[in-house]
Amino acid sequence: MTTPRVIAIVPVGAIEGAKSRLGAVLDAEERRDLALRLAAGTIGADVATPGIDETLVVTPDDEVRELALRAGARPLRQRGGGLNDGLRQARDEAIAAGAEAILILPIDIPRVTPERLSQVVALAGDVARLVAIVPDRHGRGTNALLLSPPDIIEFCFGGDSRDAHEGAARAVGAHVEVLDGPLTLDIDTPEDLLIAQAETPEAVGG
């Protein structure tokens, strides 16, 4: 197969009030700084990844949109709704821009690098109908989602999204890849933050 046009989508919520589950170990200013640091690292890794043709950042936050522009990404103002609504808006933009596959990458993955993302994106050229999932380290959430074509399934982020995405993929007869490795660590809890501070202090400021 020829190499498909892949567009990455990075959803970022409002920075103020982000990472509230870390409130026991970080104050509001520290949580804000962490969210901005993670957003910058994620967007920068996407932009630098071979095989990703464009990076869209969908967010209601003005500061994040400015950050995205500086990093070489294309910011989209999220019109409302939650995470899945924002992703649908960004997917429509990606399809209009000629995407044959999309990579959804939230910002809370401290081990993200262009090398690791390129290994995920490379799967898009292997089969015609693909859903590739990087679950979180507990096997419940979805840390990265590669869809080829972009609208092969609906987004199911929230709760046990790994099983929901896998079930949706199998229901439409897609080839499913579930990937292990460094990208399974995300920062949701104080325990996650401790692991990230020990392993990737440059990513989280620890």
Tab-separated table of C-alpha atoms in Angstrom, residues 63-135:
chain	number	residue	atom	x	y	z
A	63	GLU	CA	-3.213	30.159	25.292
A	64	VAL	CA	-3.127	26.639	23.881
A	65	ARG	CA	-4.051	27.893	20.418
A	66	GLU	CA	-1.112	30.322	20.545
A	67	LEU	CA	1.162	27.510	21.729
A	68	ALA	CA	-0.017	25.338	18.825
A	69	LEU	CA	0.740	28.062	16.282
A	70	ARG	CA	4.248	28.564	17.661
A	71	ALA	CA	4.877	24.821	17.437
A	72	GLY	CA	3.823	24.617	13.783
A	73	ALA	CA	0.403	23.036	14.334
A	74	ARG	CA	-3.003	24.270	13.189
A	75	PRO	CA	-5.261	25.353	16.066
A	76	LEU	CA	-9.025	24.877	15.969
A	77	ARG	CA	-11.360	26.680	18.346
A	78	GLN	CA	-13.570	24.023	19.917
A	79	ARG	CA	-17.144	25.168	19.464
A	80	GLY	CA	-18.500	23.462	22.576
A	81	GLY	CA	-19.336	20.102	24.038
A	82	GLY	CA	-16.962	17.575	25.546
A	83	LEU	CA	-13.924	15.666	24.373
A	84	ASN	CA	-15.677	13.460	21.808
A	85	ASP	CA	-17.519	16.477	20.357
A	86	GLY	CA	-14.244	18.322	19.896
A	87	LEU	CA	-12.696	15.280	18.243
A	88	ARG	CA	-15.584	15.004	15.782
A	89	GLN	CA	-15.138	18.673	14.889
A	90	ALA	CA	-11.406	18.134	14.327
A	91	ARG	CA	-12.008	14.951	12.342
A	92	ASP	CA	-14.266	16.859	9.944
A	93	GLU	CA	-11.429	19.360	9.439
A	94	ALA	CA	-8.912	16.550	8.922
A	95	ILE	CA	-11.068	14.837	6.299
A	96	ALA	CA	-11.549	18.168	4.520
A	97	ALA	CA	-7.742	18.474	4.491
A	98	GLY	CA	-7.397	15.107	2.765
A	99	ALA	CA	-6.630	12.852	5.725
A	100	GLU	CA	-6.679	9.139	4.964
A	101	ALA	CA	-5.897	8.294	8.588
A	102	ILE	CA	-5.950	10.218	11.865
A	103	LEU	CA	-4.003	9.807	15.084
A	104	ILE	CA	-5.733	10.992	18.263
A	105	LEU	CA	-3.240	11.854	20.982
A	106	PRO	CA	-4.255	13.418	24.312
A	107	ILE	CA	-1.644	15.565	26.058
A	108	ASP	CA	-1.080	13.584	29.257
A	109	ILE	CA	1.445	11.046	27.903
A	110	PRO	CA	4.884	12.060	29.226
A	111	ARG	CA	6.912	9.501	27.259
A	112	VAL	CA	5.747	10.754	23.862
A	113	THR	CA	8.513	11.148	21.252
A	114	PRO	CA	8.528	11.397	17.465
A	115	GLU	CA	10.234	7.993	17.285
A	116	ARG	CA	7.509	6.317	19.309
A	117	LEU	CA	4.724	8.039	17.402
A	118	SER	CA	6.250	7.069	14.059
A	119	GLN	CA	5.985	3.406	15.054
A	120	VAL	CA	2.242	3.846	15.613
A	121	VAL	CA	1.657	5.910	12.473
A	122	ALA	CA	3.530	3.370	10.322
A	123	LEU	CA	0.681	0.900	10.890
A	124	ALA	CA	-1.653	3.067	8.793
A	125	GLY	CA	-0.080	1.814	5.579
A	126	ASP	CA	-0.344	-1.873	6.457
A	127	VAL	CA	-4.086	-2.581	6.083
A	128	ALA	CA	-7.009	-0.764	4.489
A	129	ARG	CA	-9.330	-0.677	7.531
A	130	LEU	CA	-7.449	-0.260	10.784
A	131	VAL	CA	-8.067	0.721	14.385
A	132	ALA	CA	-4.869	0.799	16.455
A	133	ILE	CA	-5.187	1.427	20.182
A	134	VAL	CA	-2.560	2.278	22.772
A	135	PRO	CA	-4.317	1.603	26.081
